[in-house]
Coordinates of N, CA, C and O in Angstrom, one line a residue:
X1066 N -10.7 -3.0 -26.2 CA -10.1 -4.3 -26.4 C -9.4 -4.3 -27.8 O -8.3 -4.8 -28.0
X1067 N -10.2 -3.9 -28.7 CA -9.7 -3.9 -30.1 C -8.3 -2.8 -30.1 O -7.3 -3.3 -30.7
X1068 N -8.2 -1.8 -29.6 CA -7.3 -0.8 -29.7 C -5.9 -1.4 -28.6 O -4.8 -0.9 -28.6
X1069 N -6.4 -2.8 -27.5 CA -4.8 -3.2 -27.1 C -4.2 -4.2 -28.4 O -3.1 -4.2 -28.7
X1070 N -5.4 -4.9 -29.0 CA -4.8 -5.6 -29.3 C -3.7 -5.2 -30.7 O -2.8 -5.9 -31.1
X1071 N -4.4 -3.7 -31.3 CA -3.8 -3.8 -32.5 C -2.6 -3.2 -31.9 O -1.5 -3.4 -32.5
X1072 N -2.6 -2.4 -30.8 CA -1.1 -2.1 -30.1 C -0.6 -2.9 -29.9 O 0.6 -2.6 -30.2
X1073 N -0.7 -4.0 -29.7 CA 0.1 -5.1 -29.2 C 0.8 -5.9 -30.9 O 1.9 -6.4 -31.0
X1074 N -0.1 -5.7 -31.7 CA 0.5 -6.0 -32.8 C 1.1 -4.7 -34.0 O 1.6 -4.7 -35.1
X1075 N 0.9 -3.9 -33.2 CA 1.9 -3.1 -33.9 C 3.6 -2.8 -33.6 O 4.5 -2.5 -34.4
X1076 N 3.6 -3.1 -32.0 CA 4.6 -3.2 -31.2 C 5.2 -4.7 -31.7 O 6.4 -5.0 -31.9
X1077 N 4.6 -5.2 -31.8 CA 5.0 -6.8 -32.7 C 5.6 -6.7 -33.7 O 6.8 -7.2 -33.9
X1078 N 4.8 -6.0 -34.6 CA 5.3 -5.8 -35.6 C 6.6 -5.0 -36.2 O 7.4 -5.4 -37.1
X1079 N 6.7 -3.6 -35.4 CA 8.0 -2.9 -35.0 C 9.2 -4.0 -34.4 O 10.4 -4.1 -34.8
X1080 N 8.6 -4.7 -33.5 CA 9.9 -5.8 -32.7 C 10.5 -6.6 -33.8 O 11.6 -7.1 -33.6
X1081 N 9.9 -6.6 -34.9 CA 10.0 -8.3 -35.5 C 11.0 -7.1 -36.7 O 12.2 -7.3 -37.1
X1082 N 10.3 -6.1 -37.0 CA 11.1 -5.5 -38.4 C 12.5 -5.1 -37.8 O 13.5 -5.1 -38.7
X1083 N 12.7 -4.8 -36.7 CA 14.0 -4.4 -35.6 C 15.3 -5.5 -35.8 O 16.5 -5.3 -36.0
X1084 N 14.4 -6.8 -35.7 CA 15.6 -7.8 -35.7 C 16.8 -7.6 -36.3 O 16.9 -7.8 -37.5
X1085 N 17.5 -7.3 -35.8 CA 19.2 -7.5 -36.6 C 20.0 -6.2 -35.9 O 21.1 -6.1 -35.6
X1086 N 18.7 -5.4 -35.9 CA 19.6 -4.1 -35.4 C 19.3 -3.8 -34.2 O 18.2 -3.2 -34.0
X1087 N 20.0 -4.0 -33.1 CA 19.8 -3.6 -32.0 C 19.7 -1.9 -31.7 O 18.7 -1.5 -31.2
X1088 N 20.6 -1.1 -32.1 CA 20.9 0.2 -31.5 C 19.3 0.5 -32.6 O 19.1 1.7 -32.2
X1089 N 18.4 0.4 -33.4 CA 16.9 0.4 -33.6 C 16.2 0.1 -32.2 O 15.9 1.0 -31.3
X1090 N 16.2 -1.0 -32.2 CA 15.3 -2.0 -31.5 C 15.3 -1.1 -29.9 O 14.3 -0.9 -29.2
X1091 N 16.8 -0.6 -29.6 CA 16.7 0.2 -28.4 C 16.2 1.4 -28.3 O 15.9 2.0 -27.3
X1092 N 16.1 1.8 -29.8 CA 15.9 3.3 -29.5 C 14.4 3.9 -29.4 O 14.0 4.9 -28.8
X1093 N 13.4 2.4 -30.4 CA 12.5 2.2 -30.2 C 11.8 1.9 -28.7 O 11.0 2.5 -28.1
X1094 N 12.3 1.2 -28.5 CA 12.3 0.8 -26.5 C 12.3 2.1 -26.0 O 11.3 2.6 -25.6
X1095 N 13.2 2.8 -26.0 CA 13.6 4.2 -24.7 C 12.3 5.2 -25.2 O 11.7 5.5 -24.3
X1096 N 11.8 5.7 -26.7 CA 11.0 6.0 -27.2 C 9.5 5.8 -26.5 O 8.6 6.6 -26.4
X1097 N 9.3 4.4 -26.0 CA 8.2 4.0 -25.6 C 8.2 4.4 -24.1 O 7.2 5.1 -23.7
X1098 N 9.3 4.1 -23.1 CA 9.6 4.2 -22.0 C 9.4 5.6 -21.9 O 8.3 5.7 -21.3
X1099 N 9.8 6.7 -22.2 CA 9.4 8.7 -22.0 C 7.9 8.7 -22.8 O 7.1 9.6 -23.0
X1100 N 7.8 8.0 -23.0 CA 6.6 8.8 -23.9 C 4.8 8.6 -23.0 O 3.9 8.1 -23.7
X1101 N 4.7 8.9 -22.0 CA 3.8 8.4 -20.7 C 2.0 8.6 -21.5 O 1.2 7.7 -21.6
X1102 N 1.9 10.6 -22.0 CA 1.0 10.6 -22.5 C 0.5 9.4 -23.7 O -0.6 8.9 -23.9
X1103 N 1.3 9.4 -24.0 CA 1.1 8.3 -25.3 C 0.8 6.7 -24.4 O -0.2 6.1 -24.7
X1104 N 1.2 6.5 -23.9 CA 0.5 5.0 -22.7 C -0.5 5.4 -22.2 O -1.2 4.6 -21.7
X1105 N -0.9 6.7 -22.1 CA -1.9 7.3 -20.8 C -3.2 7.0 -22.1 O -4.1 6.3 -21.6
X1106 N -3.2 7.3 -23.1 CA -3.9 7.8 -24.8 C -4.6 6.4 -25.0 O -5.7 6.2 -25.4
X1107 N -3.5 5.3 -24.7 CA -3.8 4.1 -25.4 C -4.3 3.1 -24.3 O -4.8 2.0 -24.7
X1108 N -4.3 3.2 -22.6 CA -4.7 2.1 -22.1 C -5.6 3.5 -21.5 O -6.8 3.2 -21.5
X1109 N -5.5 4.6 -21.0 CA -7.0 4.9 -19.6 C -7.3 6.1 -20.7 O -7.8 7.0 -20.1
X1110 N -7.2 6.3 -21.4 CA -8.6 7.4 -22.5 C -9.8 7.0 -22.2 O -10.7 7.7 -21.8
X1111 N -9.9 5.6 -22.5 CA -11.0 5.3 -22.4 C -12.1 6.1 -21.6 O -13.0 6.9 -21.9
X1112 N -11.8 5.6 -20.2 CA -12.5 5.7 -18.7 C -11.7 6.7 -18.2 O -11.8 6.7 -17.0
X1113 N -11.0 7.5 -18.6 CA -10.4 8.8 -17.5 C -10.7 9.7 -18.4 O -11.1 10.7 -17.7
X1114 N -10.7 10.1 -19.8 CA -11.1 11.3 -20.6 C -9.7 11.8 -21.1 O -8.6 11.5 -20.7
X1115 N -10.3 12.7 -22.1 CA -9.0 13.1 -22.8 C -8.3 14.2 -22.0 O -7.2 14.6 -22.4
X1116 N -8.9 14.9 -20.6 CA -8.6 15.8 -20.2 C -7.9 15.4 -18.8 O -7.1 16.1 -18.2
X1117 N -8.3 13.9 -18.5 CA -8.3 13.1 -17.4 C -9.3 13.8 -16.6 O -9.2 14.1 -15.4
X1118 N -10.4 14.1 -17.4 CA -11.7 14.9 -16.4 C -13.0 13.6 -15.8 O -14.0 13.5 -15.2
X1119 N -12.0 12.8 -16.5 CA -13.0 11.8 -15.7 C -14.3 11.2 -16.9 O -14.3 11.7 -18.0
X1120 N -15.7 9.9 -16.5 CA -15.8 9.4 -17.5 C -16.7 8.3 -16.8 O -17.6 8.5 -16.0
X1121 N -16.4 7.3 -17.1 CA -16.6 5.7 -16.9 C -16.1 5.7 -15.5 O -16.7 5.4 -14.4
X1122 N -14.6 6.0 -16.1 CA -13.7 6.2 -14.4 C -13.7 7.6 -13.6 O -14.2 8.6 -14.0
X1123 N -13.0 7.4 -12.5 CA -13.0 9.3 -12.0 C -11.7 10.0 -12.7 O -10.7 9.4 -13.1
X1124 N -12.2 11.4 -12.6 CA -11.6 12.5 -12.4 C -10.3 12.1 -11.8 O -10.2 11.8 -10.6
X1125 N -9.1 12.2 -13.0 CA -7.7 12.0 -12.0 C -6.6 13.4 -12.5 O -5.4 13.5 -12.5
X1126 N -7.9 14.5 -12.7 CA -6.4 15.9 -12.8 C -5.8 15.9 -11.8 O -4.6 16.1 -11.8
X1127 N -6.7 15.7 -10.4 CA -5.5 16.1 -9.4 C -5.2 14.5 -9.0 O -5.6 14.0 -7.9
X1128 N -4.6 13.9 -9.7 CA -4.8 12.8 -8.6 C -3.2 12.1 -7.8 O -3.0 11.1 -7.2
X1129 N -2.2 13.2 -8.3 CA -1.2 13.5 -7.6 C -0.8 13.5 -6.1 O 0.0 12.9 -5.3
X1130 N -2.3 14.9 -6.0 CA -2.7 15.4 -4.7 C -3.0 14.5 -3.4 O -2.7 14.7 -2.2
X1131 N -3.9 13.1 -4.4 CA -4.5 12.4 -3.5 C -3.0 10.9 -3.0 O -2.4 10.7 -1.9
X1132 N -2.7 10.4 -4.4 CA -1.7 9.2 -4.2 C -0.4 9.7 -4.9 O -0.3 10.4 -5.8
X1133 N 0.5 9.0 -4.1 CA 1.8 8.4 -4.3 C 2.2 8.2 -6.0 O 1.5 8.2 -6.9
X1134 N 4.0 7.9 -6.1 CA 3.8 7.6 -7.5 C 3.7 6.2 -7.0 O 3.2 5.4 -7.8
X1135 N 4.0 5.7 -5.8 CA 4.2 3.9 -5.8 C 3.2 3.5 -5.4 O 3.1 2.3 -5.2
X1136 N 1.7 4.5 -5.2 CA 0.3 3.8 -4.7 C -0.4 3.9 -6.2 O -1.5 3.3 -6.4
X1137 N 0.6 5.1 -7.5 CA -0.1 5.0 -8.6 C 0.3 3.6 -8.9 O -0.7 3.1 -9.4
X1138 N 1.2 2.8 -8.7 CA 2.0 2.5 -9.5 C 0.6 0.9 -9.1 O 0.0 0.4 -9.9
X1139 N 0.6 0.7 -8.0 CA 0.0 -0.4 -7.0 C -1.6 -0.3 -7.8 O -2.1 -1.2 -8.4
X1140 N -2.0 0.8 -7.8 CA -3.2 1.2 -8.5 C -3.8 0.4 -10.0 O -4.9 -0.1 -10.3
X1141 N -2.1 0.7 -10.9 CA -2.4 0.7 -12.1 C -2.4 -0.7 -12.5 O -3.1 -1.1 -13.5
X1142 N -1.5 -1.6 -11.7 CA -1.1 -2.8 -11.7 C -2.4 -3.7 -11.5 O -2.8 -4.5 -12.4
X1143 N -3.1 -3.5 -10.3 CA -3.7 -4.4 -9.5 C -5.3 -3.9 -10.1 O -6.2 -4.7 -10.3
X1144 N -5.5 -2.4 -10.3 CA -7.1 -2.4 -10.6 C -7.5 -2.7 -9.2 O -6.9 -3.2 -8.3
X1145 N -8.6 -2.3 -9.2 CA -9.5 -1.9 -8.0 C -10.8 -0.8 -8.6 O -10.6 0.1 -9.4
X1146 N -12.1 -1.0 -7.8 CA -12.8 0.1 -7.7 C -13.4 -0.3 -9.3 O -13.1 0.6 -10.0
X1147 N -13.9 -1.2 -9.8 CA -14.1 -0.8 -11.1 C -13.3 -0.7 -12.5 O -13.7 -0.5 -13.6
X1148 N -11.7 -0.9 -11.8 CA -10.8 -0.4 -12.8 C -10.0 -2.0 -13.3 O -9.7 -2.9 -12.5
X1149 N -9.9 -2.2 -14.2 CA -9.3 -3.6 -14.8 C -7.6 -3.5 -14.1 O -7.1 -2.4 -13.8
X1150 N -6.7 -4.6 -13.9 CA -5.4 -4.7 -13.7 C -5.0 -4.5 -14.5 O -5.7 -4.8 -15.4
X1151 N -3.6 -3.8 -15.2 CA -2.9 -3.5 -16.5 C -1.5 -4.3 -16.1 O -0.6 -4.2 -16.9
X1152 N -1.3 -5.1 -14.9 CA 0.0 -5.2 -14.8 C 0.4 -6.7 -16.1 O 1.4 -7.4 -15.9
X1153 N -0.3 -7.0 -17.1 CA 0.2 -8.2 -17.7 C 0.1 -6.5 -19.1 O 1.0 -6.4 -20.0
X1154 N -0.7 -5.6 -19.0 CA -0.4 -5.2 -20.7 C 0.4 -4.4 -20.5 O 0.9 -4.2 -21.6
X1155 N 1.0 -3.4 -19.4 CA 2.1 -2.5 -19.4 C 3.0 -3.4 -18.8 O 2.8 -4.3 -18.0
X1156 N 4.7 -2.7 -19.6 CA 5.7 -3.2 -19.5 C 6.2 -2.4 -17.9 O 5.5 -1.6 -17.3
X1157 N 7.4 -2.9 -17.4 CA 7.3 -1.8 -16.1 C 7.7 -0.8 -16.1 O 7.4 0.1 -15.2
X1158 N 8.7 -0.7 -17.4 CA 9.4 1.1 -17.6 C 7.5 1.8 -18.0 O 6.9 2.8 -17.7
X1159 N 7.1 1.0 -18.5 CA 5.4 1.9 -19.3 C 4.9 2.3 -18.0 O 4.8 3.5 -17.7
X1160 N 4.4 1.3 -17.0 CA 4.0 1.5 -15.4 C 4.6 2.2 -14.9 O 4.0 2.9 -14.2
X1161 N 6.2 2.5 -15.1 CA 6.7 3.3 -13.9 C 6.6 4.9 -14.2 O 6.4 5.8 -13.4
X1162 N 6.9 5.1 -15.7 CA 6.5 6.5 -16.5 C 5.1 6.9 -16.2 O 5.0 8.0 -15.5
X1163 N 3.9 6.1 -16.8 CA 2.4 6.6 -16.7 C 2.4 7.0 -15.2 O 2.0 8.1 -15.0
X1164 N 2.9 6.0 -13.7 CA 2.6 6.6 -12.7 C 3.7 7.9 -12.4 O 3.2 8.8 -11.6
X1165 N 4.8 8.0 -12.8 CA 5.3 8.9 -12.3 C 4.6 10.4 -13.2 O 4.5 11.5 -12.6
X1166 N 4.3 10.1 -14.1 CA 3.6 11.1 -14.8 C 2.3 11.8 -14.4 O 2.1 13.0 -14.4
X1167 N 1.5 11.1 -14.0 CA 0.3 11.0 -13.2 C 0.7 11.5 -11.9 O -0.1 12.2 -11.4
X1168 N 1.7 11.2 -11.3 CA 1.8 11.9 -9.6 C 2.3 13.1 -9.9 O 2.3 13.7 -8.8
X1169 N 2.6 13.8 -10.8 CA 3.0 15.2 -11.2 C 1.4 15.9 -11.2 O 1.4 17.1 -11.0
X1170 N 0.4 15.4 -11.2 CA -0.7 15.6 -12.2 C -1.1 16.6 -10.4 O -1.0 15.9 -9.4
X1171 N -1.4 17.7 -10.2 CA -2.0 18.2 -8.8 C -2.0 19.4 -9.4 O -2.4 20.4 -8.8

């Protein structure tokens, strides 16, 4: 909880120092949008492992094998099984990266 929130205020804080310069403020954005491991690090480390070997939560090396990128996507949003909803703290390029990244994962 502590580690969204200071994300959330660091991303704040980047937004706010941005002001004036857009072609910043964008480049920052696209930066966040490719960068999946880095969303993967900060919202499911926790409960999936640094290996995604699993934890709190399961084992998602293969978890390509099993789902979709759009049942990751339904997955990461909604929570289920144990797992909290992320669809209010990821943005949707962040959702649509982490699951397309993750459906690679087999």
């Amino acid at each position: 909880m502590k580690m969204r929130l200071l994300l959330a205020l660091m991303v704040l804080a980047l937004s706010l120092s941005a002001c004036g310069n857009k072609s910043q403020q964008e480049t920052h954005t696209t930066a966040v949008k490719a960068d999946a491991p880095k969303i993967y690090q900060n919202f499911c480390i926790s409960c999936h492992g640094n290996q995604l070997q699993g934890g709190q939560g399961p084992n998602i090396q293969k978890v390509g094998e099993r789902l979709t990128e759009e049942e990751l996507i339904k997955r990461i949003q909604k929570g289920g099984g144990g797992m909290p909803p992320f669809q209010v703290a990821l943005k949707e390029d962040e959702l649509k990266a982490l699951a397309a990244w993750l459906a690679d994962m087999k």
